[in-house]
Amino acid sequence: MTSNAGTETVFPLTDLFIRQVTRADLPALEWDGEYWKFREVFADLFNRSLGGNVLLWIVVSPGGDVIGQAFVTLRSGDRDAADGKNRAYVFSFRVKEKWRNRGVGSKLMKFIECDLRQRGFRYVTLNVAKDNPGALRLYRSMGYEIIDSCPGLWSYRDPDGIIHHVTEPSWRMLKSLSGKES
Ligand SMILES: CC(C)(COP(=O)(O)OP(=O)(O)OC[C@H]1O[C@@H](n2cnc3c(N)ncnc32)[C@H](O)[C@@H]1OP(=O)(O)O)[C@@H](O)C(=O)NCCC(=O)NCCS
């Protein structure tokens, strides 16, 4: 680990650890309050992960901080997204702001693609909001292609019991895992 001008700690990507979420990690997924609103969503996803249809990946710094995450649905009602055999769907991909643009996100996506290959999956799908050109550029550089347009309607209940309806027009992207690794 090295120090950068004495203001922040930096370390090589090889020092990062990627592992699945345990129950003890659930509070850390709220990112110091920023994602408090998704507490029930995370708890629900964690319970589904115990059944094996969802994989919850986190990137952990050498100091033990959760600095990034990406979740994967192996099987869902939307078979074009995830059919349990050939297609898996990546969502909730994010890296904490101060760790962005250093390759953490790409490392996590490559890890997930490698894991899915080993599980026998042939395609990765994901949705990216149409107003998120940075993420779209990253996915394109990793070999993902737009295959559809989605209205992006979904809802969640926050810990106060308030239902939030989200409209996030998105592109559906797809990558074949059979080509060369990127
Ligand atoms: C999208 C997101 C997860 C990417 O994570 P990240 O860790 O910044 O990703 P990377 O560092 O691997 O790549 C980002 C850029 O940094 C560049 N980069 C990678 N390693 C780098 C390095 N060592 N030095 C400088 N730049 C680097 C990449 O080439 C990429 O360039 P681009 O913007 O031209 O595509 C992150 O920006 C994020 O959390 N955004 C908010 C949430 C979000 O939008 N999620 C996507 C939902 S679909």
XYZ file of N, CA and C in Angstrom, residues 4-174:
513
model
N -0.628 8.719 -1.299
C -0.693 9.670 -2.386
C -0.737 11.083 -1.819
N 0.405 11.792 -1.868
C 0.515 13.181 -1.404
C -0.008 13.366 0.008
N -0.066 12.287 0.764
C -0.487 12.394 2.152
C -1.967 12.649 2.340
N -2.744 12.705 1.263
C -4.162 13.040 1.407
C -5.060 11.819 1.374
N -4.654 10.785 0.684
C -5.498 9.605 0.624
C -4.629 8.386 0.399
N -5.190 7.257 0.741
C -4.446 6.016 0.574
C -4.797 5.391 -0.761
N -3.769 5.018 -1.503
C -4.011 4.302 -2.749
C -3.293 2.959 -2.673
N -3.749 2.016 -3.485
C -3.122 0.701 -3.486
C -3.374 0.081 -4.844
N -2.533 -0.880 -5.215
C -2.720 -1.515 -6.515
C -4.016 -2.321 -6.558
N -4.566 -2.446 -7.774
C -5.819 -3.193 -7.929
C -5.684 -4.622 -7.427
N -4.460 -5.143 -7.496
C -4.255 -6.528 -7.055
C -4.476 -6.676 -5.555
N -4.463 -5.564 -4.819
C -4.682 -5.630 -3.368
C -6.170 -5.681 -3.010
N -7.030 -5.487 -4.022
C -8.466 -5.497 -3.740
C -8.973 -6.929 -3.690
N -9.983 -7.125 -2.865
C -10.530 -8.459 -2.668
C -11.984 -8.436 -3.125
N -12.377 -9.398 -3.939
C -13.769 -9.488 -4.385
C -14.383 -10.737 -3.766
N -15.500 -10.548 -3.099
C -16.159 -11.703 -2.465
C -17.659 -11.458 -2.408
N -18.391 -12.524 -2.042
C -19.842 -12.385 -1.943
C -20.234 -11.778 -0.591
N -21.361 -11.106 -0.608
C -21.891 -10.435 0.581
C -22.313 -11.475 1.625
N -21.956 -11.188 2.860
C -22.490 -11.979 3.976
C -23.534 -11.111 4.698
N -24.272 -11.740 5.602
C -25.296 -10.966 6.322
C -24.661 -9.773 7.052
N -23.445 -9.966 7.557
C -22.769 -8.897 8.304
C -22.416 -7.702 7.414
N -22.380 -7.918 6.094
C -22.034 -6.818 5.178
C -23.223 -5.912 4.868
N -24.442 -6.348 5.200
C -25.619 -5.597 4.742
C -25.570 -4.112 5.115
N -25.196 -3.741 6.355
C -25.130 -2.298 6.668
C -24.144 -1.558 5.764
N -23.039 -2.202 5.391
C -22.029 -1.530 4.561
C -22.558 -1.229 3.160
N -23.573 -1.988 2.720
C -24.143 -1.721 1.390
C -24.888 -0.392 1.357
N -25.199 0.136 2.543
C -25.915 1.426 2.591
C -24.973 2.614 2.406
N -23.689 2.362 2.334
C -22.706 3.399 2.022
C -22.873 4.651 2.885
N -22.751 4.472 4.165
C -22.829 5.604 5.104
C -24.117 6.409 4.935
N -25.201 5.752 4.610
C -26.496 6.425 4.557
C -27.004 6.722 3.166
N -26.100 6.781 2.186
C -26.518 7.157 0.828
C -27.572 6.179 0.281
N -27.419 4.900 0.631
C -28.357 3.898 0.120
C -29.204 3.285 1.223
N -29.424 4.077 2.279
C -30.335 3.684 3.360
C -31.688 3.271 2.787
N -32.113 3.994 1.753
C -33.433 3.769 1.162
C -33.591 2.346 0.615
N -32.481 1.670 0.324
C -32.552 0.321 -0.250
C -32.378 -0.790 0.793
N -32.540 -0.442 2.074
C -32.286 -1.456 3.111
C -33.119 -2.727 2.894
N -34.408 -2.533 2.618
C -35.270 -3.716 2.420
C -34.908 -4.445 1.139
N -34.522 -3.678 0.123
C -34.117 -4.293 -1.153
C -32.906 -5.191 -0.918
N -31.922 -4.664 -0.173
C -30.706 -5.445 0.083
C -31.032 -6.713 0.892
N -31.905 -6.552 1.896
C -32.256 -7.717 2.732
C -32.947 -8.778 1.878
N -33.831 -8.322 1.000
C -34.542 -9.255 0.126
C -33.566 -9.952 -0.830
N -32.663 -9.169 -1.406
C -31.680 -9.754 -2.319
C -30.787 -10.748 -1.594
N -30.418 -10.402 -0.364
C -29.557 -11.318 0.388
C -30.273 -12.655 0.614
N -31.556 -12.579 0.962
C -32.305 -13.828 1.158
C -32.381 -14.623 -0.142
N -32.546 -13.916 -1.258
C -32.577 -14.619 -2.548
C -31.204 -15.216 -2.876
N -30.154 -14.531 -2.440
C -28.805 -15.054 -2.727
C -28.588 -16.395 -2.015
N -29.250 -16.567 -0.870
C -29.113 -17.838 -0.138
C -29.719 -18.987 -0.939
N -30.699 -18.648 -1.777
C -31.318 -19.662 -2.637
C -30.517 -19.942 -3.892
N -29.491 -19.117 -4.156
C -28.591 -19.388 -5.274
C -28.956 -18.737 -6.596
N -30.049 -17.980 -6.650
C -30.419 -17.346 -7.925
C -29.812 -15.969 -8.110
N -29.246 -15.429 -7.046
C -28.642 -14.095 -7.104
C -27.251 -14.172 -6.478
N -26.297 -13.491 -7.114
C -24.941 -13.386 -6.564
C -24.698 -11.927 -6.210
N -24.280 -11.679 -4.999
C -24.022 -10.304 -4.546
C -22.520 -10.159 -4.331
N -21.880 -9.423 -5.226
C -20.417 -9.268 -5.152
C -20.041 -7.908 -4.604
N -19.040 -7.880 -3.757
C -18.494 -6.611 -3.280
C -16.979 -6.590 -3.483
N -16.459 -5.368 -3.645
C -15.010 -5.156 -3.709
C -14.594 -4.581 -2.368
N -13.617 -5.204 -1.750
C -13.188 -4.791 -0.409
C -11.745 -4.296 -0.469
N -11.498 -3.146 0.159
C -10.149 -2.577 0.192
C -9.288 -3.358 1.179
N -7.964 -3.170 1.104
C -7.090 -3.873 2.068
C -7.468 -3.551 3.517
N -8.049 -2.364 3.740
C -8.451 -1.994 5.095
C -9.802 -2.557 5.507
N -10.471 -3.276 4.585
C -11.744 -3.908 4.925
C -12.972 -3.095 4.543
N -12.772 -1.937 3.865
C -13.927 -1.131 3.460
C -14.538 -1.668 2.171
N -15.871 -1.648 2.120
C -16.552 -2.013 0.880
C -16.494 -0.794 -0.036
N -15.835 -0.932 -1.216
C -15.672 0.229 -2.099
C -16.419 0.067 -3.421
N -16.987 -1.099 -3.654
C -17.750 -1.287 -4.886
C -18.618 -2.524 -4.785
N -19.561 -2.615 -5.700
C -20.466 -3.760 -5.684
C -21.056 -3.991 -7.068
N -21.463 -5.182 -7.337
C -22.284 -5.510 -8.509
C -23.030 -6.785 -8.179
N -24.304 -6.805 -8.521
C -25.140 -7.965 -8.233
C -25.473 -8.668 -9.555
N -25.738 -9.952 -9.454
C -26.011 -10.744 -10.657
C -27.234 -11.622 -10.419
N -28.205 -11.507 -11.294
C -29.338 -12.434 -11.264
C -29.069 -13.549 -12.259
N -29.108 -14.774 -11.772
C -28.883 -15.920 -12.661
C -30.183 -16.358 -13.319
N -31.292 -16.196 -12.584
C -32.595 -16.607 -13.120
C -33.642 -15.605 -12.656
N -34.429 -15.105 -13.616
C -35.492 -14.174 -13.238
C -36.717 -14.434 -14.104
N -37.805 -13.716 -13.804
C -39.017 -13.848 -14.609
C -38.787 -13.333 -16.019
N -37.878 -12.381 -16.162
C -37.526 -11.841 -17.481
C -36.436 -12.745 -18.077
N -36.861 -13.742 -18.836
C -35.913 -14.743 -19.338
C -34.932 -14.164 -20.349
N -35.307 -13.016 -20.966
C -34.353 -12.377 -21.885
C -33.181 -11.778 -21.106
N -33.415 -11.487 -19.836
C -32.344 -10.940 -19.000
C -31.541 -12.068 -18.361
N -32.231 -13.011 -17.744
C -31.545 -14.086 -17.007
C -32.408 -15.330 -17.052
N -31.868 -16.395 -17.636
C -32.688 -17.601 -17.812
C -32.183 -18.796 -17.006
N -31.197 -18.551 -16.140
C -30.731 -19.634 -15.280
C -29.737 -20.577 -15.924
N -29.498 -20.383 -17.235
C -28.621 -21.326 -17.929
C -27.628 -20.616 -18.846
N -28.160 -19.783 -19.738
C -27.299 -19.119 -20.730
C -27.050 -17.642 -20.436
N -28.082 -16.985 -19.925
C -27.999 -15.534 -19.716
C -28.055 -15.171 -18.246
N -27.192 -14.257 -17.835
C -27.232 -13.727 -16.461
C -27.251 -12.204 -16.554
N -27.872 -11.581 -15.560
C -28.146 -10.140 -15.605
C -27.402 -9.415 -14.480
N -26.584 -8.439 -14.845
C -25.812 -7.665 -13.863
C -26.565 -6.372 -13.530
N -26.633 -6.045 -12.248
C -27.311 -4.807 -11.847
C -26.677 -4.264 -10.565
N -27.116 -3.057 -10.182
C -26.578 -2.390 -8.976
C -25.052 -2.357 -8.975
N -24.494 -2.004 -10.119
C -23.036 -1.912 -10.270
C -22.621 -0.496 -9.869
N -21.827 -0.379 -8.835
C -21.335 0.951 -8.464
C -20.043 0.859 -7.673
N -19.270 1.935 -7.816
C -17.990 2.060 -7.108
C -18.056 3.381 -6.358
N -17.581 3.399 -5.139
C -17.599 4.644 -4.351
C -16.826 5.728 -5.084
N -17.358 6.926 -5.011
C -16.872 8.015 -5.863
C -15.353 8.194 -5.816
N -14.785 8.152 -4.627
C -13.345 8.449 -4.557
C -12.474 7.337 -5.141
N -13.082 6.177 -5.441
C -12.314 5.076 -6.021
C -12.554 4.915 -7.512
N -13.347 5.824 -8.104
C -13.676 5.661 -9.530
C -12.501 6.037 -10.438
N -12.592 5.601 -11.685
C -11.604 5.901 -12.736
C -10.204 5.386 -12.412
N -10.155 4.260 -11.714
C -8.867 3.615 -11.407
C -8.874 2.155 -11.825
N -9.970 1.745 -12.460
C -10.032 0.365 -12.925
C -10.763 -0.585 -11.995
N -11.315 -0.060 -10.878
C -12.006 -0.942 -9.930
C -13.249 -1.564 -10.582
N -14.050 -0.713 -11.262
C -15.278 -1.212 -11.893
C -14.968 -2.248 -12.963
N -13.979 -1.960 -13.810
C -13.617 -2.912 -14.877
C -13.148 -4.230 -14.271
N -12.372 -4.126 -13.198
C -11.872 -5.354 -12.545
C -13.040 -6.204 -12.050
N -14.019 -5.536 -11.447
C -15.173 -6.269 -10.919
C -15.975 -6.912 -12.052
N -16.204 -6.150 -13.134
C -16.965 -6.714 -14.260
C -16.232 -7.907 -14.872
N -14.913 -7.782 -15.014
C -14.147 -8.906 -15.581
C -14.230 -10.129 -14.671
N -14.163 -9.871 -13.380
C -14.285 -10.966 -12.409
C -15.637 -11.673 -12.580
N -16.699 -10.866 -12.696
C -18.045 -11.437 -12.813
C -18.187 -12.221 -14.115
N -17.653 -11.670 -15.184
C -17.725 -12.381 -16.466
C -16.994 -13.729 -16.373
N -15.845 -13.711 -15.732
C -15.065 -14.943 -15.578
C -15.849 -15.959 -14.738
N -16.442 -15.480 -13.666
C -17.235 -16.360 -12.793
C -18.413 -16.958 -13.563
N -19.078 -16.117 -14.371
C -20.248 -16.619 -15.115
C -19.831 -17.633 -16.177
N -18.680 -17.384 -16.806
C -18.154 -18.368 -17.774
C -17.971 -19.721 -17.091
N -17.387 -19.659 -15.903
C -17.133 -20.919 -15.177
C -18.429 -21.616 -14.780
N -19.483 -20.835 -14.616
C -20.785 -21.429 -14.279
C -21.521 -21.908 -15.531
N -20.918 -21.693 -16.709
C -21.508 -22.183 -17.955
C -22.396 -21.197 -18.683
N -22.449 -19.962 -18.191
C -23.283 -18.960 -18.862
C -22.592 -18.460 -20.131
N -23.405 -18.097 -21.142
C -22.848 -17.683 -22.435
C -23.011 -16.196 -22.701
N -23.931 -15.550 -21.990
C -24.176 -14.122 -22.227
C -24.359 -13.387 -20.903
N -23.929 -12.125 -20.897
C -24.233 -11.223 -19.778
C -25.151 -10.134 -20.321
N -26.202 -9.824 -19.585
C -27.083 -8.722 -19.941
C -27.038 -7.687 -18.814
N -27.388 -6.477 -19.146
C -27.505 -5.419 -18.130
C -28.333 -4.283 -18.704
N -28.827 -3.427 -17.843
C -29.506 -2.208 -18.272
C -28.669 -1.016 -17.838
N -28.558 -0.042 -18.726
C -27.873 1.190 -18.357
C -28.798 2.363 -18.682
N -28.935 3.282 -17.722
C -29.826 4.422 -17.922
C -29.360 5.238 -19.131
N -30.340 5.705 -19.897
C -29.993 6.461 -21.103
C -29.277 7.773 -20.771
N -29.436 8.240 -19.536
C -28.755 9.492 -19.164
C -27.458 9.212 -18.387
N -26.851 8.052 -18.645
C -25.595 7.693 -17.967
C -24.518 7.364 -19.019
N -24.052 8.399 -19.754
C -23.111 8.138 -20.853
C -21.790 7.552 -20.371
N -21.373 7.869 -19.147
C -20.100 7.344 -18.648
C -20.140 5.831 -18.514
N -21.229 5.323 -17.925
C -21.354 3.871 -17.766
C -21.529 3.207 -19.132
N -22.296 3.853 -20.006
C -22.499 3.300 -21.354
C -21.158 3.158 -22.077
N -20.312 4.177 -21.939
C -18.991 4.140 -22.591
C -18.144 2.985 -22.028
N -18.203 2.846 -20.707
C -17.423 1.762 -20.080
C -17.891 0.395 -20.579
N -19.208 0.192 -20.594
C -19.729 -1.102 -21.037
C -19.346 -1.357 -22.499
N -19.469 -0.311 -23.330
C -19.117 -0.495 -24.754
C -17.645 -0.895 -24.886
N -16.789 -0.237 -24.089
C -15.356 -0.541 -24.191
C -15.075 -1.974 -23.743
N -16.002 -2.533 -22.952
C -15.817 -3.915 -22.487
C -16.515 -4.922 -23.394
N -17.098 -4.431 -24.494
C -17.683 -5.363 -25.466
C -19.186 -5.543 -25.385
N -19.866 -4.727 -24.591
C -21.324 -4.819 -24.501
C -21.954 -4.025 -25.640
N -23.061 -4.551 -26.176
C -23.768 -3.882 -27.269
C -25.217 -3.655 -26.888
N -25.765 -2.532 -27.372
C -27.180 -2.246 -27.121
C -28.032 -3.186 -27.961
N -29.008 -3.836 -27.303
C -29.896 -4.731 -28.055
C -31.358 -4.331 -27.923
N -31.661 -3.401 -27.003
C -33.078 -3.057 -26.821
C -33.188 -1.766 -26.009
N -34.397 -1.232 -26.003
C -34.706 -0.045 -25.201
C -35.747 -0.464 -24.171
N -35.552 -0.054 -22.913
C -36.470 -0.476 -21.842
C -37.032 0.752 -21.137
N -38.303 0.705 -20.731
C -38.895 1.858 -20.028
C -38.268 2.068 -18.649
N -37.730 1.013 -18.043
C -37.041 1.156 -16.755
C -37.967 1.530 -15.614
N -39.120 0.885 -15.542
C -40.068 1.159 -14.458
C -39.853 0.131 -13.350
N -39.634 0.627 -12.132
C -39.530 -0.295 -11.001
C -39.859 0.471 -9.731
N -40.059 -0.259 -8.661
C -40.400 0.418 -7.406
C -39.758 -0.311 -6.229
N -39.628 0.407 -5.149
C -39.081 -0.190 -3.927
C -39.710 0.491 -2.724
N -39.632 -0.164 -1.576
C -40.153 0.403 -0.329
C -38.991 0.778 0.562
N -38.978 2.005 1.056
C -37.876 2.416 1.928
C -38.156 1.958 3.363
N -37.170 2.093 4.265
C -37.362 1.580 5.632
C -38.500 2.258 6.390
N -38.969 3.431 5.917
C -40.125 4.076 6.536
C -41.437 3.547 5.969
N -41.347 2.612 5.037
C -42.559 2.020 4.470
C -43.111 2.784 3.276
N -42.386 3.795 2.827
C -42.864 4.592 1.681
C -42.455 3.907 0.379
N -43.434 3.770 -0.520
C -43.166 3.136 -1.817
C -42.699 4.210 -2.799
N -41.597 3.932 -3.440
C -41.064 4.862 -4.448
C -41.166 4.204 -5.824
N -41.725 4.931 -6.772
C -41.819 4.433 -8.147
C -40.743 5.134 -8.968
N -39.914 4.348 -9.626
C -38.782 4.898 -10.374
C -39.019 4.706 -11.866
N -38.748 5.764 -12.634
C -38.794 5.662 -14.092
C -37.408 6.012 -14.604
N -36.745 5.039 -15.191
C -35.358 5.208 -15.604
C -35.169 4.578 -16.995
N -35.576 5.315 -18.058
C -35.437 4.758 -19.407
C -34.008 4.270 -19.634
N -33.888 3.050 -20.131
C -32.574 2.403 -20.182
C -32.341 1.704 -21.511
N -31.056 1.458 -21.749
C -30.671 0.568 -22.835
C -30.398 -0.800 -22.231
N -30.923 -1.837 -22.893
C -30.533 -3.206 -22.544
C -29.286 -3.544 -23.358
N -28.245 -3.989 -22.661
C -27.004 -4.349 -23.353
C -26.724 -5.835 -23.153
N -25.934 -6.359 -24.073
C -25.611 -7.789 -24.042
C -24.162 -7.999 -24.465
